[in-house]
Amino acid sequence: MMFDLEYNSERETLIIPEYGRHIQKLVNHCIALEDKEERNTMAKAIINVMGNLQPHLRDVPDFKHKLWDQLHIMADFKLDVDSPYETPSKEELTEKPTKLDYPKSASKYRFYGTNIQTMIDVALTWDEGDMKEALVFTIANHMKKCYLNWNKDTVEDGVILDHLYELSDGQIDIRNTEEDLAESKNLLRKRPSQGGHKGKSTNHKKSRKK
């Protein structure tokens, strides 16, 4: 007795493997139908089956829209049916995404965190004056605190001011200032613990008369 076996290595590659080979065969059959009304009827039936196979997608916004897009993708955009949604194009699917620039952050000094760079960028937008000067020194003190939390030791103010100058691309330069930053011991001072004090519990024993 001879069997006509079909091996996976000889089968066509599934475009969306999650739906399985039977759905792909239905899609291929739908493409081959000559009558458009029959294609419309079968396409809707395939959409219903796809929805049952992917119940988790029901919570996704535009659930039906996503299924129709996947149907066209599995059909290699060759399915001519009356879709309730705009048919996606193959060019749109294969289009390369816009290149994103790397975010500007204190990557060289990771112990400062990304918020420091954001604060510096904001300070650069302010007009010169007392408010900007106060903000710059606030940033410098916060940088010193971050450094101490990472280093657990001490740091000279000059190091912090050099880092501030570098992270601001040379636009904030207070390296020759005569004003000192906050002392390390004040920056590392622990906050008082939250909650009230625990009172002493006293066990009162009742004396029993015999």
XYZ file of N, CA and C in Angstrom, residues 11-208:
594
model
N 5.847 22.149 1.823
C 4.675 23.022 1.802
C 5.110 24.483 1.698
N 4.185 25.324 1.249
C 4.487 26.746 1.157
C 4.579 27.355 2.559
N 5.373 28.379 2.683
C 5.572 29.036 3.974
C 4.307 29.806 4.356
N 3.876 29.626 5.593
C 2.680 30.326 6.069
C 3.011 31.790 6.308
N 2.147 32.666 5.844
C 2.389 34.101 6.003
C 2.137 34.526 7.446
N 1.020 34.059 8.014
C 0.731 34.290 9.444
C 0.517 32.920 10.077
N 1.559 32.310 10.633
C 1.470 30.933 11.137
C 0.432 30.740 12.235
N 0.076 31.823 12.944
C -0.853 31.687 14.068
C -2.202 31.118 13.641
N -2.590 31.326 12.395
C -3.901 30.861 11.941
C -3.858 29.450 11.356
N -2.682 28.914 11.164
C -2.578 27.540 10.694
C -2.716 27.406 9.177
N -2.438 26.200 8.709
C -2.421 25.948 7.268
C -3.818 25.860 6.667
N -4.796 25.423 7.444
C -6.146 25.292 6.902
C -6.739 26.655 6.551
N -6.508 27.651 7.398
C -7.002 28.988 7.097
C -6.319 29.535 5.852
N -5.010 29.279 5.729
C -4.290 29.741 4.540
C -4.850 29.102 3.273
N -5.221 27.814 3.358
C -5.811 27.149 2.196
C -7.171 27.738 1.853
N -7.946 28.101 2.879
C -9.237 28.747 2.624
C -9.046 30.090 1.935
N -8.041 30.826 2.376
C -7.756 32.128 1.761
C -7.347 31.948 0.312
N -6.503 30.958 0.039
C -6.082 30.696 -1.333
C -7.261 30.299 -2.212
N -8.167 29.509 -1.633
C -9.360 29.097 -2.381
C -10.257 30.297 -2.665
N -10.340 31.199 -1.681
C -11.166 32.400 -1.848
C -10.622 33.270 -2.980
N -9.321 33.367 -3.092
C -8.710 34.159 -4.164
C -9.053 33.577 -5.527
N -9.108 32.234 -5.594
C -9.332 31.557 -6.872
C -10.782 31.606 -7.337
N -11.719 31.978 -6.463
C -13.127 32.048 -6.875
C -13.316 33.150 -7.906
N -14.044 32.827 -8.960
C -14.239 33.793 -10.043
C -15.365 34.776 -9.747
N -16.388 34.321 -9.049
C -17.525 35.197 -8.762
C -17.231 36.056 -7.522
N -17.395 37.370 -7.662
C -17.057 38.268 -6.554
C -17.994 38.098 -5.374
N -19.268 37.830 -5.630
C -20.201 37.626 -4.525
C -19.809 36.414 -3.699
N -19.359 35.356 -4.379
C -18.904 34.173 -3.646
C -17.654 34.503 -2.826
N -16.770 35.333 -3.410
C -15.574 35.726 -2.657
C -15.952 36.538 -1.425
N -16.921 37.443 -1.576
C -17.355 38.256 -0.432
C -17.926 37.380 0.680
N -18.749 36.409 0.279
C -19.369 35.515 1.274
C -18.318 34.677 1.990
N -17.386 34.144 1.218
C -16.356 33.294 1.825
C -15.402 34.118 2.667
N -15.076 35.332 2.233
C -14.171 36.188 3.007
C -14.769 36.483 4.383
N -16.064 36.779 4.441
C -16.721 37.048 5.722
C -16.700 35.805 6.610
N -16.883 34.623 5.997
C -16.840 33.379 6.772
C -15.442 33.151 7.338
N -14.422 33.445 6.522
C -13.044 33.287 6.999
C -12.764 34.243 8.148
N -13.258 35.472 8.047
C -13.073 36.454 9.120
C -13.680 35.946 10.429
N -14.865 35.332 10.355
C -15.517 34.803 11.564
C -14.686 33.685 12.188
N -14.129 32.821 11.336
C -13.302 31.723 11.856
C -12.030 32.285 12.475
N -11.411 33.258 11.822
C -10.199 33.880 12.365
C -10.468 34.516 13.725
N -11.641 35.144 13.864
C -12.000 35.750 15.147
C -12.146 34.717 16.249
N -12.673 33.537 15.897
C -12.826 32.470 16.890
C -11.484 31.869 17.277
N -10.531 31.895 16.333
C -9.204 31.337 16.621
C -8.345 32.284 17.447
N -8.674 33.574 17.419
C -7.906 34.566 18.156
C -8.837 35.353 19.092
N -9.418 34.687 20.100
C -10.388 35.389 20.969
C -9.774 36.530 21.767
N -8.456 36.477 22.012
C -7.819 37.541 22.789
C -7.813 38.859 22.031
N -7.981 38.805 20.719
C -7.991 40.040 19.938
C -9.287 40.824 20.106
N -10.292 40.205 20.720
C -11.581 40.898 20.872
C -11.463 42.126 21.769
N -10.454 42.136 22.628
C -10.243 43.292 23.501
C -9.410 44.378 22.826
N -8.906 44.084 21.637
C -8.089 45.056 20.912
C -8.998 46.023 20.168
N -8.720 47.342 20.254
C -9.528 48.304 19.495
C -9.500 47.979 17.998
N -10.622 48.212 17.312
C -10.731 47.906 15.875
C -10.422 46.434 15.614
N -11.087 45.582 16.385
C -10.854 44.136 16.285
C -11.093 43.626 14.866
N -12.245 43.973 14.287
C -12.584 43.519 12.937
C -11.623 44.086 11.898
N -11.246 45.336 12.105
C -10.321 45.969 11.160
C -9.004 45.195 11.104
N -8.518 44.780 12.264
C -7.260 44.026 12.335
C -7.400 42.692 11.601
N -8.542 42.022 11.754
C -8.751 40.741 11.092
C -8.771 40.900 9.571
N -9.437 41.933 9.089
C -9.494 42.162 7.646
C -8.107 42.479 7.088
N -7.324 43.248 7.833
C -5.955 43.530 7.391
C -5.134 42.248 7.309
N -5.309 41.371 8.300
C -4.578 40.106 8.290
C -5.024 39.207 7.143
N -6.313 39.265 6.817
C -6.818 38.481 5.685
C -6.151 38.921 4.383
N -6.052 40.221 4.174
C -5.400 40.723 2.962
C -3.912 40.386 2.944
N -3.300 40.392 4.106
C -1.880 40.047 4.182
C -1.676 38.586 3.806
N -2.530 37.692 4.348
C -2.406 36.262 4.021
C -2.714 36.007 2.550
N -3.525 36.882 1.945
C -3.839 36.742 0.522
C -2.798 37.413 -0.353
N -1.732 37.903 0.244
C -0.676 38.607 -0.483
C -1.259 39.780 -1.273
N -2.324 40.385 -0.715
C -2.977 41.565 -1.284
C -3.559 41.294 -2.678
N -3.910 40.026 -2.940
C -4.487 39.641 -4.231
C -5.982 39.347 -4.133
N -6.569 39.573 -2.954
C -7.976 39.242 -2.750
C -8.856 40.438 -3.094
N -9.701 40.270 -4.116
C -10.603 41.330 -4.563
C -11.975 41.114 -3.948
N -12.217 41.751 -2.799
C -13.502 41.643 -2.106
C -13.923 43.026 -1.640
N -15.201 43.121 -1.257
C -15.733 44.382 -0.730
C -15.495 44.412 0.779
N -14.365 44.937 1.173
C -14.016 45.013 2.587
C -14.676 46.230 3.224
N -15.161 46.098 4.460
C -15.746 47.264 5.156
C -14.694 48.295 5.547
N -13.434 47.975 5.361
C -12.349 48.890 5.706
C -11.460 49.105 4.485
N -10.673 50.153 4.552
C -9.762 50.445 3.455
C -8.709 49.334 3.332
N -8.534 48.851 2.127
C -7.591 47.762 1.897
C -6.158 48.270 2.025
N -5.348 47.645 2.886
C -3.955 48.095 3.025
C -3.154 47.745 1.776
N -2.099 48.474 1.552
C -1.245 48.213 0.399
C 0.013 47.473 0.837
N 0.579 46.728 -0.078
C 1.798 45.986 0.220
C 2.953 46.936 0.473
N 2.964 48.055 -0.253
C 4.028 49.045 -0.064
C 3.975 49.638 1.342
N 2.738 49.865 1.821
C 2.582 50.425 3.166
C 3.096 49.464 4.226
N 2.867 48.160 4.011
C 3.297 47.158 4.992
C 4.806 47.007 5.002
N 5.429 47.066 3.824
C 6.871 46.840 3.731
C 7.681 48.120 3.865
N 6.998 49.251 4.031
C 7.711 50.517 4.147
C 8.533 50.554 5.432
N 9.759 51.009 5.316
C 10.632 51.069 6.481
C 10.185 52.199 7.403
N 10.189 51.958 8.699
C 9.789 53.014 9.634
C 10.785 54.156 9.646
N 10.303 55.316 10.033
C 11.174 56.487 10.120
C 12.245 56.261 11.180
N 13.460 56.585 10.827
C 14.578 56.382 11.750
C 14.445 57.322 12.934
N 14.557 56.756 14.120
C 14.471 57.539 15.345
C 15.871 57.878 15.841
N 16.023 59.117 16.234
C 17.297 59.524 16.803
C 17.433 58.981 18.220
N 18.655 58.681 18.594
C 18.889 58.225 19.958
C 18.552 59.356 20.926
N 17.824 59.042 21.997
C 17.482 60.105 22.950
C 18.722 60.688 23.589
N 18.713 61.992 23.735
C 19.845 62.658 24.372
C 19.737 62.476 25.874
N 20.662 61.792 26.446
C 20.614 61.524 27.885
C 22.030 61.490 28.435
N 22.100 61.458 29.743
C 23.403 61.427 30.408
C 23.936 59.999 30.405
N 24.118 59.448 29.195
C 24.543 58.063 29.094
C 25.955 57.859 29.639
N 26.791 58.906 29.514
C 28.156 58.786 30.006
C 28.183 58.765 31.525
N 27.237 59.467 32.133
C 27.148 59.516 33.596
C 25.777 58.973 33.997
N 25.649 57.665 33.950
C 24.359 57.027 34.179
C 23.821 57.277 35.586
N 24.710 57.570 36.517
C 24.262 57.758 37.898
C 23.418 59.017 38.058
N 23.444 59.932 37.077
C 22.607 61.127 37.160
C 21.173 60.840 36.724
N 20.986 59.855 35.868
C 19.656 59.546 35.376
C 19.242 60.472 34.225
N 18.176 60.121 33.561
C 17.716 60.887 32.399
C 17.005 62.177 32.794
N 16.466 62.240 34.009
C 15.749 63.449 34.419
C 16.683 64.664 34.503
N 17.936 64.420 34.844
C 18.898 65.522 34.931
C 19.045 66.192 33.567
N 19.167 65.371 32.511
C 19.310 65.938 31.171
C 18.069 66.728 30.784
N 16.900 66.230 31.194
C 15.659 66.958 30.904
C 15.646 68.306 31.614
N 16.081 68.325 32.868
C 16.132 69.574 33.627
C 17.119 70.562 32.999
N 18.246 70.049 32.529
C 19.241 70.915 31.889
C 18.668 71.514 30.608
N 17.977 70.692 29.814
C 17.383 71.185 28.563
C 16.348 72.272 28.846
N 15.583 72.109 29.936
C 14.601 73.130 30.303
C 15.307 74.422 30.714
N 16.375 74.293 31.493
C 17.114 75.476 31.952
C 17.684 76.268 30.776
N 18.066 75.585 29.722
C 18.630 76.263 28.552
C 17.602 77.119 27.824
N 16.321 76.829 28.038
C 15.268 77.607 27.368
C 14.886 78.852 28.155
N 15.353 78.970 29.392
C 14.982 80.112 30.227
C 15.867 81.318 29.903
N 15.285 82.490 30.092
C 16.049 83.733 29.924
C 17.006 83.910 31.093
N 18.097 84.597 30.832
C 19.073 84.846 31.884
C 18.445 85.688 32.991
N 18.790 85.355 34.219
C 18.251 86.085 35.350
C 18.346 85.274 36.622
N 17.762 85.820 37.681
C 17.842 85.150 38.989
C 17.142 83.797 38.977
N 16.013 83.700 38.268
C 15.260 82.448 38.241
C 16.080 81.340 37.584
N 16.729 81.668 36.461
C 17.534 80.660 35.787
C 18.738 80.274 36.635
N 19.344 81.272 37.278
C 20.497 80.978 38.135
C 20.106 80.050 39.279
N 18.939 80.308 39.878
C 18.477 79.450 40.969
C 18.213 78.033 40.466
N 17.633 77.926 39.261
C 17.367 76.607 38.688
C 18.667 75.857 38.417
N 19.657 76.546 37.886
C 20.942 75.913 37.577
C 21.595 75.360 38.835
N 21.567 76.142 39.930
C 22.170 75.655 41.171
C 21.343 74.519 41.780
N 20.038 74.551 41.574
C 19.204 73.432 42.035
C 19.573 72.157 41.295
N 19.784 72.284 39.983
C 20.194 71.133 39.183
C 21.557 70.625 39.652
N 22.484 71.554 39.892
C 23.828 71.159 40.325
C 23.781 70.425 41.666
N 22.971 70.914 42.585
C 22.850 70.248 43.888
C 22.220 68.860 43.742
N 21.247 68.769 42.842
C 20.618 67.456 42.623
C 21.619 66.496 41.981
N 22.445 67.012 41.082
C 23.491 66.175 40.490
C 24.464 65.685 41.554
N 24.786 66.560 42.475
C 25.706 66.176 43.546
C 25.087 65.092 44.423
N 23.810 65.222 44.685
C 23.128 64.208 45.489
C 23.111 62.864 44.765
N 22.825 62.878 43.465
C 22.831 61.649 42.673
C 24.218 61.008 42.675
N 25.235 61.848 42.546
C 26.609 61.342 42.545
C 26.941 60.682 43.885
N 26.546 61.329 44.969
C 26.841 60.788 46.299
C 26.070 59.500 46.564
N 24.840 59.426 46.073
C 24.066 58.191 46.245
C 24.720 57.035 45.502
N 25.387 57.349 44.408
C 26.064 56.317 43.634
C 27.439 56.002 44.217
N 28.152 57.046 44.622
C 29.528 56.873 45.084
C 29.629 56.547 46.574
N 28.627 56.979 47.340
C 28.600 56.729 48.785
C 29.833 57.266 49.499
N 30.393 58.350 48.978
C 31.602 58.898 49.594
C 31.502 60.417 49.574
N 32.342 61.058 48.869
C 32.316 62.512 48.768
C 32.728 62.905 47.364
N 32.475 64.151 47.013
C 32.815 64.628 45.681
C 33.073 66.122 45.753
N 34.049 66.555 45.015
C 34.347 67.979 44.953
C 33.318 68.690 44.070
N 32.984 69.924 44.458
C 32.019 70.680 43.663
C 32.500 70.877 42.234
N 33.802 70.988 42.056
C 34.347 71.208 40.720
C 34.011 70.076 39.759
N 33.954 68.848 40.281
C 33.611 67.697 39.438
C 32.179 67.821 38.936
N 31.279 68.192 39.837
C 29.867 68.344 39.464
C 29.706 69.456 38.434
N 30.375 70.566 38.640
C 30.249 71.705 37.728
C 30.849 71.380 36.361
N 31.899 70.567 36.341
C 32.460 70.127 35.057
C 31.464 69.242 34.304
N 30.814 68.355 35.034
C 29.817 67.477 34.414
C 28.627 68.296 33.895
N 28.211 69.289 34.653
C 27.103 70.153 34.231
C 27.469 70.895 32.951
N 28.692 71.360 32.892
C 29.176 72.062 31.695
C 29.161 71.124 30.485
N 29.568 69.892 30.700
C 29.627 68.918 29.603
C 28.241 68.489 29.145
N 27.347 68.227 30.100
C 25.998 67.772 29.750
C 25.169 68.869 29.091
N 25.529 70.109 29.305
C 24.810 71.223 28.675
C 25.487 71.672 27.384
N 26.438 70.863 26.898
C 27.185 71.208 25.679
C 27.875 72.562 25.804
N 28.363 72.859 27.002
C 29.103 74.093 27.229
C 28.244 75.336 27.354
N 26.915 75.179 27.423
C 26.034 76.344 27.482
C 25.764 76.804 28.911
N 26.014 75.937 29.878
C 25.880 76.318 31.287
C 27.256 76.187 31.922
N 27.840 77.323 32.242
C 29.204 77.325 32.776
C 29.247 78.139 34.064
N 29.232 77.437 35.181
C 29.353 78.101 36.487
C 30.575 77.544 37.217
N 31.565 77.126 36.438
C 32.747 76.494 37.033
C 33.571 77.477 37.854
N 33.436 78.766 37.563
C 34.217 79.768 38.309
C 33.378 80.472 39.372
N 32.233 79.893 39.706
C 31.384 80.534 40.695
C 32.024 80.485 42.087
N 31.713 81.486 42.866
C 32.210 81.527 44.247
C 31.197 80.925 45.219
N 30.036 80.584 44.712
C 28.999 80.005 45.575
C 29.198 78.507 45.664
N 29.149 77.999 46.891
C 29.337 76.568 47.103
C 28.012 75.829 46.953
N 28.128 74.561 46.554
C 26.951 73.702 46.527
C 26.649 73.212 47.937
N 25.536 72.568 48.105
C 25.148 72.062 49.419
C 26.175 71.058 49.924
N 26.339 70.999 51.242
C 27.299 70.071 51.826
C 26.818 68.635 51.664
N 27.748 67.738 51.514
C 27.432 66.330 51.283
C 26.590 65.743 52.405
N 26.924 66.106 53.641
C 26.206 65.529 54.776
C 24.745 65.956 54.782
N 24.460 67.152 54.273
C 23.072 67.603 54.211
C 22.315 66.924 53.084
N 23.001 66.652 51.986
C 22.353 65.987 50.863
C 22.052 64.527 51.169
N 22.881 63.909 51.997
C 22.704 62.499 52.320
C 21.961 62.282 53.627
N 21.470 63.368 54.215
C 20.761 63.251 55.488
C 19.497 62.423 55.293
N 19.310 61.449 56.143
C 18.159 60.565 56.026
C 16.899 61.271 56.503
N 15.830 60.963 55.784
C 14.544 61.519 56.185
C 14.018 60.799 57.420
N 13.283 61.510 58.268
C 12.694 60.830 59.423
C 11.702 59.777 58.976
N 11.684 58.687 59.683
C 10.792 57.592 59.314
C 9.346 58.010 59.479
N 8.503 57.477 58.582
C 7.089 57.800 58.610
C 6.394 57.001 59.712
N 5.274 57.515 60.132
C 4.498 56.802 61.140
C 4.808 57.235 62.551
N 3.967 56.917 63.419
C 4.155 57.321 64.809
C 5.061 56.372 65.547
N 5.403 56.758 66.737
C 6.261 55.915 67.565
C 5.433 54.791 68.183
N 6.096 53.691 68.294
C 5.411 52.554 68.902
C 5.455 52.692 70.420
N 4.339 52.611 70.976
C 4.287 52.697 72.433
C 4.569 51.359 73.079
N 4.946 51.428 74.319
C 5.232 50.186 75.024
C 3.928 49.540 75.454
N 3.844 48.280 75.209
C 2.632 47.556 75.604
C 2.825 46.995 77.003
N 1.831 47.162 77.803
C 1.898 46.684 79.183
C 0.815 45.657 79.400
N 1.213 44.542 79.885
C 0.248 43.486 80.165
C -0.218 43.628 81.604
N -1.502 43.824 81.718
C -2.073 43.953 83.056
C -2.617 42.590 83.479
N -2.108 42.147 84.561
C -2.562 40.846 85.080
C -3.557 41.081 86.200
N -4.620 40.459 86.057
C -5.640 40.554 87.105
C -5.371 39.495 88.173
N -5.364 39.980 89.384
C -5.135 39.036 90.493
C -6.434 38.387 90.878
N -6.374 37.119 91.021
C -7.574 36.392 91.372
C -7.486 36.005 92.856
